[in-house]
CSV table of C-alpha atoms in Angstrom, one decimal:
chain,number,residue,atom,x,y,z
A,10,MET,CA,-9.9,-26.3,-3.3
A,11,THR,CA,-12.3,-24.3,-5.3
A,12,SER,CA,-16.0,-25.2,-4.9
A,13,PRO,CA,-17.6,-26.6,-8.1
A,14,HIS,CA,-20.4,-24.1,-7.4
A,15,GLY,CA,-18.0,-21.1,-7.3
A,16,SER,CA,-16.6,-18.9,-10.0
A,17,ALA,CA,-13.8,-16.5,-10.4
A,18,GLU,CA,-16.2,-13.6,-10.2
A,19,GLY,CA,-17.9,-14.9,-7.1
A,20,GLY,CA,-21.3,-16.5,-6.9
A,21,TRP,CA,-21.8,-19.5,-9.2
A,22,PRO,CA,-21.9,-20.3,-12.9
A,23,ALA,CA,-25.1,-19.0,-14.6
A,24,VAL,CA,-25.4,-22.3,-16.4
A,25,GLU,CA,-25.1,-25.6,-14.7
A,26,PRO,CA,-21.8,-27.3,-15.9
A,27,VAL,CA,-22.2,-30.6,-17.7
A,28,LEU,CA,-19.0,-32.5,-18.2
A,29,ALA,CA,-18.4,-34.5,-21.4
A,30,ASP,CA,-16.6,-37.4,-19.7
A,31,PRO,CA,-19.2,-39.8,-18.2
A,32,ALA,CA,-17.0,-40.6,-15.2
A,33,ALA,CA,-16.3,-37.0,-14.4
A,34,GLU,CA,-20.0,-36.1,-14.8
A,35,ARG,CA,-21.0,-38.9,-12.6
A,36,ALA,CA,-18.6,-37.6,-9.9
A,37,ARG,CA,-20.1,-34.1,-10.2
A,38,LEU,CA,-23.7,-35.4,-10.0
A,39,LEU,CA,-22.9,-37.7,-7.0
A,40,ASP,CA,-21.3,-34.7,-5.2
A,41,ASP,CA,-24.4,-32.7,-5.8
A,42,LEU,CA,-26.6,-35.6,-4.8
A,43,ALA,CA,-24.8,-35.8,-1.4
A,44,THR,CA,-25.1,-32.1,-1.0
A,45,SER,CA,-28.8,-32.3,-1.7
A,46,TYR,CA,-29.3,-34.8,1.2
A,47,ARG,CA,-27.3,-32.5,3.5
A,48,LEU,CA,-29.5,-29.6,2.4
A,49,PHE,CA,-32.6,-31.6,3.3
A,50,ALA,CA,-31.0,-32.2,6.8
A,51,ALA,CA,-30.1,-28.5,7.2
A,52,LEU,CA,-33.8,-27.6,6.5
A,53,ARG,CA,-34.8,-30.2,9.1
A,54,TRP,CA,-36.4,-32.4,6.5
A,55,GLY,CA,-36.1,-36.2,6.6
A,56,GLU,CA,-34.9,-36.3,10.2
A,57,LEU,CA,-36.5,-39.8,10.5
A,58,GLY,CA,-35.1,-40.9,7.1
A,59,ASP,CA,-38.5,-40.1,5.5
A,60,GLY,CA,-37.2,-39.0,2.1
A,61,HIS,CA,-35.1,-39.9,-0.8
A,62,ILE,CA,-33.3,-38.3,-3.8
A,63,THR,CA,-32.2,-40.3,-6.8
A,64,CYS,CA,-29.9,-39.6,-9.8
A,65,ARG,CA,-29.7,-41.4,-13.1
A,66,ASP,CA,-26.3,-42.9,-13.9
A,67,THR,CA,-24.4,-41.2,-16.7
A,68,GLU,CA,-23.7,-44.5,-18.6
A,69,ARG,CA,-26.3,-47.0,-17.5
A,70,SER,CA,-29.4,-45.0,-18.0
A,71,ASP,CA,-31.7,-47.6,-16.5
A,72,HIS,CA,-29.7,-47.5,-13.2
A,73,MET,CA,-30.0,-44.8,-10.5
A,74,TRP,CA,-28.0,-43.6,-7.5
A,75,LEU,CA,-29.5,-43.4,-4.0
A,76,LEU,CA,-28.2,-42.9,-0.5
A,77,ARG,CA,-27.3,-46.1,1.3
A,78,TYR,CA,-30.0,-47.1,3.8
A,79,ARG,CA,-29.6,-45.7,7.4
A,80,VAL,CA,-27.0,-43.1,6.5
A,81,PRO,CA,-28.2,-39.8,8.3
A,82,PHE,CA,-28.8,-37.2,5.7
A,83,GLU,CA,-26.5,-34.7,7.4
A,84,ARG,CA,-23.6,-37.1,7.0
A,85,ALA,CA,-24.2,-38.0,3.3
A,86,GLN,CA,-21.1,-38.1,1.2
A,87,PRO,CA,-20.6,-39.1,-2.5
A,88,SER,CA,-19.1,-42.4,-1.3
A,89,ASP,CA,-22.4,-43.2,0.5
A,90,MET,CA,-24.3,-43.4,-2.8
A,91,VAL,CA,-25.2,-46.8,-4.1
A,92,LEU,CA,-26.2,-47.9,-7.6
A,93,VAL,CA,-29.7,-49.3,-7.9
A,94,ALA,CA,-30.4,-51.7,-10.8
A,95,PRO,CA,-33.8,-51.9,-12.6
A,96,ASP,CA,-34.7,-54.9,-10.5
A,97,GLY,CA,-34.1,-53.0,-7.2
A,98,SER,CA,-30.8,-54.7,-6.3
A,99,ALA,CA,-28.2,-52.2,-5.1
A,100,THR,CA,-24.4,-52.2,-5.1
A,101,GLY,CA,-22.1,-50.0,-3.1
A,102,GLN,CA,-19.1,-48.4,-4.7
A,103,ASP,CA,-17.0,-51.1,-3.0
A,104,GLY,CA,-18.8,-53.7,-5.1
A,105,ARG,CA,-20.7,-55.2,-2.3
A,106,PRO,CA,-24.5,-55.5,-2.0
A,107,ALA,CA,-26.1,-52.6,-0.3
A,108,ARG,CA,-29.4,-51.9,1.5
A,109,ILE,CA,-31.7,-49.2,0.3
A,110,ASN,CA,-35.0,-47.6,1.2
A,111,ASN,CA,-37.3,-49.9,-0.8
A,112,THR,CA,-40.0,-47.3,-1.1
A,113,ALA,CA,-37.5,-45.0,-2.8
A,114,TYR,CA,-37.1,-47.7,-5.5
A,115,HIS,CA,-40.8,-48.2,-5.8
A,116,ILE,CA,-41.5,-44.5,-6.4
A,117,HIS,CA,-38.4,-43.3,-8.2
A,118,HIS,CA,-37.6,-46.2,-10.6
A,119,PRO,CA,-40.9,-46.0,-12.5
A,120,ILE,CA,-40.5,-42.2,-12.8
A,121,HIS,CA,-37.0,-42.5,-14.2
A,122,GLU,CA,-38.2,-45.2,-16.5
A,123,ALA,CA,-41.2,-43.2,-17.8
A,124,ARG,CA,-39.3,-39.9,-18.1
A,125,PRO,CA,-36.0,-40.2,-20.0
A,126,ASP,CA,-35.6,-36.4,-19.7
A,127,VAL,CA,-35.4,-36.7,-15.9
A,128,THR,CA,-32.0,-37.2,-14.3
A,129,ALA,CA,-33.1,-36.7,-10.7
A,130,ALA,CA,-36.1,-36.9,-8.5
A,131,ALA,CA,-36.6,-35.7,-4.9
A,132,HIS,CA,-39.2,-36.4,-2.2
A,133,VAL,CA,-39.2,-35.8,1.5
A,134,HIS,CA,-41.8,-35.2,4.2
A,135,THR,CA,-41.9,-31.6,5.2
A,136,ALA,CA,-43.7,-29.3,7.6
A,137,TRP,CA,-45.9,-27.6,5.0
A,138,GLY,CA,-45.8,-29.9,1.9
A,139,THR,CA,-47.2,-32.9,3.8
A,140,PRO,CA,-50.2,-31.1,5.3
A,141,PHE,CA,-50.8,-29.3,2.0
A,142,ALA,CA,-50.9,-32.7,0.3
A,143,ALA,CA,-53.4,-33.9,2.9
A,144,GLU,CA,-55.9,-31.4,1.4
A,145,ARG,CA,-55.6,-33.0,-2.0
A,146,ARG,CA,-55.6,-29.8,-4.0
A,147,MET,CA,-53.5,-28.2,-6.6
A,148,ILE,CA,-51.3,-25.1,-6.1
A,149,GLU,CA,-53.3,-22.0,-6.9
A,150,PRO,CA,-51.5,-18.9,-8.5
A,151,ILE,CA,-52.0,-16.7,-5.5
A,152,THR,CA,-48.4,-15.4,-5.3
A,153,GLN,CA,-45.6,-14.7,-7.7
A,154,GLU,CA,-43.8,-17.9,-6.6
A,155,SER,CA,-46.8,-20.0,-6.9
A,156,THR,CA,-47.3,-18.9,-10.5
A,157,LEU,CA,-44.0,-20.7,-11.4
A,158,PHE,CA,-45.8,-24.0,-10.9
A,159,PHE,CA,-48.9,-23.0,-13.0
A,160,GLU,CA,-49.7,-25.7,-15.5
A,161,ASP,CA,-46.5,-27.5,-14.5
A,162,HIS,CA,-47.5,-29.7,-11.5
A,163,ALA,CA,-49.9,-32.5,-11.0
A,164,LEU,CA,-51.9,-34.3,-8.2
A,165,PHE,CA,-51.6,-38.0,-7.5
A,166,ASP,CA,-55.0,-38.3,-6.0
A,167,ASP,CA,-54.8,-41.8,-4.5
A,168,GLU,CA,-55.1,-43.3,-1.0
A,169,GLU,CA,-52.0,-45.4,-1.5
A,170,VAL,CA,-49.9,-43.4,1.0
A,171,GLN,CA,-47.4,-46.2,1.4
A,172,ILE,CA,-46.1,-47.3,-2.0
A,173,LEU,CA,-45.5,-51.0,-1.7
A,174,SER,CA,-44.6,-51.8,-5.3
A,175,CYS,CA,-43.5,-50.3,-8.6
A,176,ASP,CA,-47.1,-50.5,-9.7
A,177,GLY,CA,-47.8,-47.6,-7.3
A,178,GLY,CA,-44.8,-45.8,-8.6
A,179,LYS,CA,-46.1,-46.2,-12.2
A,180,ARG,CA,-49.3,-44.6,-11.2
A,181,ILE,CA,-47.4,-41.7,-9.7
A,182,ALA,CA,-45.4,-41.4,-13.0
A,183,VAL,CA,-48.7,-41.3,-15.0
A,184,ALA,CA,-50.0,-38.6,-12.7
A,185,LEU,CA,-46.8,-36.6,-13.0
A,186,GLY,CA,-46.9,-36.7,-16.8
A,187,ASP,CA,-44.5,-34.3,-18.3
A,188,CYS,CA,-44.7,-31.9,-15.3
A,189,ARG,CA,-41.8,-31.0,-13.0
A,190,ALA,CA,-43.7,-31.7,-9.8
A,191,VAL,CA,-46.4,-33.8,-8.3
A,192,ILE,CA,-48.4,-33.6,-5.1
A,193,LEU,CA,-48.8,-37.0,-3.5
A,194,ALA,CA,-52.2,-36.9,-1.8
A,195,ASN,CA,-51.9,-37.4,2.0
A,196,HIS,CA,-48.2,-37.9,1.6
A,197,GLY,CA,-46.1,-35.0,0.4
A,198,LEU,CA,-44.3,-33.3,-2.5
A,199,LEU,CA,-42.1,-34.7,-5.3
A,200,THR,CA,-40.1,-32.8,-7.9
A,201,VAL,CA,-38.0,-33.9,-10.8
A,202,GLY,CA,-35.2,-32.2,-12.7
A,203,THR,CA,-32.3,-32.4,-15.1
A,204,SER,CA,-29.9,-32.9,-12.2
A,205,PRO,CA,-30.0,-33.3,-8.4
A,206,ALA,CA,-29.4,-29.5,-8.1
A,207,ASP,CA,-32.3,-28.8,-10.4
A,208,ALA,CA,-34.7,-31.1,-8.6
A,209,LEU,CA,-33.7,-29.8,-5.2
A,210,GLY,CA,-34.0,-26.1,-6.2
A,211,TRP,CA,-37.6,-26.7,-7.3
A,212,PHE,CA,-38.4,-28.8,-4.3
A,213,VAL,CA,-37.2,-26.0,-1.9
A,214,LEU,CA,-39.4,-23.5,-3.8
A,215,MET,CA,-42.4,-25.9,-3.8
A,216,GLU,CA,-42.2,-26.3,-0.1
A,217,ARG,CA,-42.2,-22.5,0.3
A,218,VAL,CA,-45.2,-22.3,-2.0
A,219,ALA,CA,-47.0,-25.0,0.0
A,220,GLU,CA,-46.4,-23.0,3.2
A,221,VAL,CA,-48.0,-19.9,1.7
A,222,GLN,CA,-51.0,-21.9,0.3
A,223,MET,CA,-51.6,-23.2,3.9
A,224,LYS,CA,-51.3,-19.8,5.5
A,225,ALA,CA,-53.2,-17.6,3.0
A,226,ARG,CA,-56.5,-19.4,3.4
A,227,ARG,CA,-58.4,-16.6,1.6
A,228,GLY,CA,-55.8,-15.9,-1.1
A,229,LEU,CA,-57.3,-15.0,-4.4
A,230,PRO,CA,-55.7,-16.4,-7.6
A,231,VAL,CA,-54.6,-14.3,-10.5
A,232,SER,CA,-55.9,-15.0,-13.9
A,233,ALA,CA,-54.5,-17.8,-16.1
A,234,GLU,CA,-53.0,-15.1,-18.4
A,235,ALA,CA,-51.3,-13.3,-15.5
A,236,ALA,CA,-50.0,-16.6,-14.1
A,237,ARG,CA,-48.5,-17.6,-17.4
A,238,ALA,CA,-46.9,-14.2,-18.0
A,239,SER,CA,-45.3,-14.3,-14.5
A,240,ARG,CA,-44.0,-17.9,-15.0
A,241,ASP,CA,-42.7,-17.3,-18.5
A,242,ASP,CA,-40.9,-14.1,-17.4
A,243,ILE,CA,-39.2,-15.6,-14.4
A,244,VAL,CA,-38.4,-19.2,-15.2
A,245,PHE,CA,-35.3,-20.0,-17.3
A,246,SER,CA,-33.6,-23.3,-18.2
A,247,ASP,CA,-31.2,-23.3,-15.2
A,248,TYR,CA,-33.7,-21.8,-12.7
A,249,GLY,CA,-33.6,-24.8,-10.4
A,250,TRP,CA,-29.8,-24.8,-10.4
A,251,ASP,CA,-29.9,-21.1,-9.4
A,252,LEU,CA,-32.3,-21.8,-6.5
A,253,PHE,CA,-30.2,-24.7,-5.4
A,254,ASN,CA,-27.1,-22.5,-5.2
A,255,TRP,CA,-28.9,-19.8,-3.2
A,256,ALA,CA,-30.1,-22.5,-0.8
A,257,ILE,CA,-26.8,-24.3,-0.2
A,258,ARG,CA,-25.0,-20.9,0.5
A,259,ARG,CA,-27.7,-20.0,3.0
A,260,HIS,CA,-28.1,-23.3,4.8
A,261,LEU,CA,-24.8,-25.2,4.2
A,262,LYS,CA,-22.4,-22.2,4.1
A,263,VAL,CA,-21.0,-23.3,0.8
A,264,ASP,CA,-18.5,-20.7,-0.6
């Protein structure tokens, strides 16, 4: 069977495919959602279940898909995704009630509600993103990769490290604004995107940037003009999709 990420010429499509049929597009997105969880696992993120990725449904736009509670990330399959309603109730694809990570609902539902342009959101505790978040600071444009987040990320500077309700998630959504990423103070990183692949590609890059920020303690930022020039030259509409495909080929051995 040909991988949905492959092409006749090798590699992957330059533009992320979007299928016109809602059911077919849902199946594609759920496949990528499961792949995204497995990518987290391959990178040794979320080994204690400390992370979540959501995807808006293709027809019920106020519903989102999430991995069933206590399914190890490395075992995630499309059939393990459950549909979460606006009130937080979840239903498995077998029609039965399902358990979810409630914190995922508290964080992600308000973001999906506030940002109609967002299809997916990703958050997990990582080796570099979490300690970077503990410093409660923004990403500085000290490297080429860090410039890609220049003027496109935010800081949720709050002591609510355990989000116990959607009120906390709403405050995160306000902090995020129209950016693609937010640093959750003393907690970790969160990215959003037009698909699970898009959100994951940017998350992988943001973790790498956080690592450099922590290691280059005396790094000097480039000017705002230089940062914008770098960002605008490198980033294109399907950049997150491209990053995702590089990552799954490296870490999941996808053809």
